Amino acid sequence: MIEARLRQLSRADLEPLLELERCQPRHWSRSQLETLLQDPDCCVLGAEAGDRFVGHAVVVRLPFEAELQAMLVAPDMRRRGLAAALLEAVAEQSRDWGSERLLLEVRASNEAAIQLYRRAGFSEDGRRRGYYPPLDEAADSNREDAILMSRLP
Ligand SMILES: CC(C)(COP(=O)(O)OP(=O)(O)OC[C@H]1O[C@@H](n2cnc3c(N)ncnc32)[C@H](O)[C@@H]1OP(=O)(O)O)[C@@H](O)C(=O)NCCC(=O)NCCS
């Protein structure tokens, strides 16, 4: 595990968060992130290594459960345990909220994320057929299933 500091992000962290988001093709917009950072039912956790943001996780409080809505680690910082550490911080936040379960959904082709979640104790609850648009919309490919997963916080 790399030395990284995990903390809850605020509106003041918008610019570096946006920069990290932009390392993936389908990234969240400035206004979407701004809304999340100011939502009292949302917790955006960031991982900092030195003076750089290297990962984040977004979890929201639902009436009974919590839902992981996003998880991203900078490409050059992967396979160092950062996502696993962020997931445990997400679980801790869900426990603090008193959530009964921690839910998420993941693209069926996202092997890395599915392995990460299985290893962190998530199990598969079902699928939403054709939930995600193709990753490359220009290519003649089909929509993808979402795999629904959950665990106790
Ligand atoms: C998925 C993602 C968050 C994983 O981040 P990471 O920091 O590299 O993950 P970790 O180092 O904490 O990995 C923990 C475990 O998850 C599994 N895992 C992570 N990446 C994997 C990969 N590419 N292939 C297979 N297993 C993988 C492994 O079991 C790993 O343990 P190990 O390294 O001891 O084998 C990262 O690849 C990413 O940001 N991907 C793009 C965004 C994304 O897909 N987000 C999830 C949306 S649902």
Coordinates of C-alpha atoms and ligand atoms in Angstrom, one line a residue:
M1 CA 0.0 0.0 0.0
I2 CA 1.3 3.4 -1.0
E3 CA 1.4 6.2 1.6
A4 CA -1.8 8.2 0.9
R5 CA -4.0 10.4 3.1
L6 CA -7.7 9.8 2.8
R7 CA -10.1 12.6 3.7
Q8 CA -13.6 13.9 3.0
L9 CA -13.4 16.5 0.2
S10 CA -15.2 19.8 0.1
R11 CA -16.1 22.6 -2.5
A12 CA -12.5 23.8 -2.1
D13 CA -11.2 20.6 -3.7
L14 CA -13.2 21.0 -6.9
E15 CA -10.4 21.8 -9.3
P16 CA -8.0 19.0 -8.4
L17 CA -10.9 16.6 -8.3
L18 CA -12.0 17.7 -11.8
E19 CA -8.5 17.2 -13.0
L20 CA -8.4 13.6 -11.7
E21 CA -11.9 12.9 -13.2
R22 CA -10.6 14.0 -16.6
C23 CA -8.3 11.0 -16.8
Q24 CA -11.2 8.9 -17.8
P25 CA -13.3 9.3 -21.0
R26 CA -16.8 9.5 -19.5
H27 CA -16.0 11.9 -16.7
W28 CA -18.3 13.9 -14.4
S29 CA -18.7 17.6 -15.3
R30 CA -17.7 20.5 -13.1
S31 CA -21.4 21.2 -12.2
Q32 CA -22.1 17.6 -11.3
L33 CA -19.1 17.5 -9.0
E34 CA -19.9 20.8 -7.5
T35 CA -23.4 19.5 -6.7
L36 CA -22.0 16.3 -5.1
L37 CA -19.5 18.2 -3.0
Q38 CA -22.3 20.4 -1.5
D39 CA -24.9 17.6 -0.9
P40 CA -25.2 16.8 2.8
D41 CA -26.3 13.2 1.9
C42 CA -23.1 12.7 -0.2
C43 CA -19.6 12.0 0.9
V44 CA -16.7 12.5 -1.6
L45 CA -13.5 10.8 -0.3
G46 CA -10.2 11.7 -1.8
A47 CA -6.8 10.0 -1.6
E48 CA -3.8 12.4 -1.6
A49 CA -0.2 11.3 -2.2
G50 CA 2.2 14.2 -1.7
D51 CA 0.5 17.2 -3.2
R52 CA -1.5 15.3 -5.7
F53 CA -5.0 13.8 -5.8
V54 CA -4.7 10.2 -6.9
G55 CA -8.1 8.7 -6.2
H56 CA -11.6 9.3 -5.1
A57 CA -14.8 7.6 -4.1
V58 CA -18.3 9.0 -4.0
V59 CA -20.9 7.5 -1.6
V60 CA -24.5 8.7 -1.1
R61 CA -26.9 8.1 1.8
L62 CA -30.2 6.6 0.8
P63 CA -33.1 6.2 3.3
F64 CA -31.9 2.7 4.4
E65 CA -28.8 2.0 2.5
A66 CA -25.7 3.7 1.2
E67 CA -24.7 3.6 -2.5
L68 CA -21.2 3.8 -3.9
Q69 CA -21.6 6.0 -7.0
A70 CA -18.1 6.4 -8.3
M71 CA -14.6 5.1 -7.6
L72 CA -11.5 6.2 -9.6
V73 CA -7.7 5.8 -9.1
A74 CA -5.2 7.6 -11.4
P75 CA -3.9 5.2 -14.0
D76 CA -0.3 5.4 -12.9
M77 CA -1.2 4.7 -9.2
R78 CA -3.2 1.5 -9.7
R79 CA -2.6 -1.9 -8.0
R80 CA -1.2 -0.2 -4.9
G81 CA -4.2 -0.8 -2.7
L82 CA -5.7 2.7 -3.0
A83 CA -9.1 1.6 -4.1
A84 CA -9.3 -1.0 -1.4
A85 CA -8.4 1.6 1.2
L86 CA -11.0 4.0 -0.3
L87 CA -13.6 1.3 -0.1
E88 CA -13.0 0.7 3.6
A89 CA -13.4 4.4 4.2
V90 CA -16.7 4.3 2.3
A91 CA -17.8 1.4 4.5
E92 CA -16.9 3.4 7.6
Q93 CA -18.9 6.4 6.4
S94 CA -21.9 4.0 5.7
R95 CA -21.6 2.6 9.3
D96 CA -21.5 6.2 10.6
W97 CA -24.8 6.9 8.7
G98 CA -26.3 3.7 10.2
S99 CA -26.9 2.3 6.6
E100 CA -28.1 -1.3 6.5
R101 CA -26.2 -2.2 3.4
L102 CA -23.7 -0.8 1.0
L103 CA -24.8 -1.1 -2.6
L104 CA -23.1 -0.5 -6.0
E105 CA -23.5 -1.2 -9.7
V106 CA -20.7 -2.0 -12.1
R107 CA -20.4 -2.4 -15.8
A108 CA -20.3 -6.2 -16.6
S109 CA -17.0 -5.8 -18.7
N110 CA -15.2 -4.0 -15.8
E111 CA -13.1 -7.0 -14.6
A112 CA -10.8 -4.8 -12.5
A113 CA -13.6 -3.3 -10.5
I114 CA -15.5 -6.5 -10.2
Q115 CA -12.4 -8.2 -8.7
L116 CA -11.9 -5.3 -6.4
Y117 CA -15.4 -5.5 -5.1
R118 CA -15.5 -9.3 -4.7
R119 CA -12.2 -9.1 -2.8
A120 CA -13.7 -6.4 -0.5
G121 CA -16.6 -8.7 0.4
F122 CA -19.3 -7.6 -2.1
S123 CA -21.5 -10.3 -3.6
E124 CA -23.7 -10.2 -6.7
D125 CA -27.4 -9.5 -6.2
G126 CA -28.6 -9.4 -9.8
R127 CA -28.2 -7.6 -13.2
R128 CA -29.8 -4.7 -15.0
R129 CA -29.9 -5.8 -18.7
G130 CA -28.5 -3.2 -21.2
Y131 CA -28.2 -0.6 -18.5
Y132 CA -25.0 1.1 -19.7
P133 CA -24.4 2.7 -23.1
P134 CA -21.4 1.2 -25.1
L135 CA -18.1 2.6 -23.9
D136 CA -17.2 3.5 -27.4
E137 CA -20.5 4.9 -28.8
A138 CA -18.9 5.3 -32.3
A139 CA -18.2 1.6 -32.5
D140 CA -21.1 -0.7 -33.4
S141 CA -21.3 -2.3 -30.0
N142 CA -24.3 -3.2 -27.7
R143 CA -25.3 -1.7 -24.4
E144 CA -23.9 -3.5 -21.4
D145 CA -25.4 -5.0 -18.3
A146 CA -25.0 -3.5 -14.9
I147 CA -24.0 -6.0 -12.2
L148 CA -25.7 -5.1 -8.9
M149 CA -23.5 -5.9 -5.8
S150 CA -23.8 -5.3 -2.1
R151 CA -22.3 -6.1 1.3
L152 CA -22.8 -5.1 5.0
P153 CA -21.0 -1.8 5.7
Ligands
LIG1 C1 -11.1 -0.3 -10.4 C2 -10.0 0.6 -9.8 C3 -10.7 1.7 -9.0 C4 -9.1 -0.2 -8.9 O1 -8.2 0.7 -8.3 P1 -6.8 0.2 -7.7 O2 -6.3 1.2 -6.7 O3 -5.9 -0.2 -8.8 O4 -7.2 -1.1 -6.9 P2 -6.4 -1.8 -5.6 O5 -4.9 -1.7 -5.9 O6 -6.9 -1.3 -4.4 O7 -6.8 -3.3 -5.9 C5 -7.3 -4.1 -4.8 C6 -7.7 -5.5 -5.4 O8 -8.6 -5.4 -6.5 C7 -8.4 -6.3 -7.5 N1 -8.0 -5.5 -8.8 C8 -7.7 -4.2 -8.9 N2 -7.4 -3.9 -10.2 C9 -7.4 -5.1 -10.8 C10 -7.2 -5.5 -12.2 N3 -6.8 -4.5 -13.1 N4 -7.3 -6.7 -12.6 C11 -7.7 -7.7 -11.7 N5 -7.9 -7.4 -10.3 C12 -7.8 -6.1 -10.0 C13 -7.2 -7.1 -7.0 O9 -7.8 -8.2 -6.3 C14 -6.5 -6.2 -6.1 O10 -5.7 -6.8 -5.2 P3 -4.1 -7.2 -5.6 O11 -3.5 -6.0 -6.3 O12 -3.5 -7.5 -4.3 O13 -4.3 -8.4 -6.5 C15 -9.1 1.3 -10.9 O14 -8.7 0.3 -11.8 C16 -9.9 2.4 -11.7 O15 -9.9 3.5 -11.3 N6 -10.5 2.0 -12.9 C17 -11.2 3.0 -13.7 C18 -12.5 3.5 -13.0 C19 -13.4 2.4 -12.6 O16 -13.6 1.4 -13.3 N7 -14.1 2.6 -11.5 C20 -15.0 1.6 -11.0 C21 -16.4 2.0 -11.5 S1 -17.6 0.9 -10.8

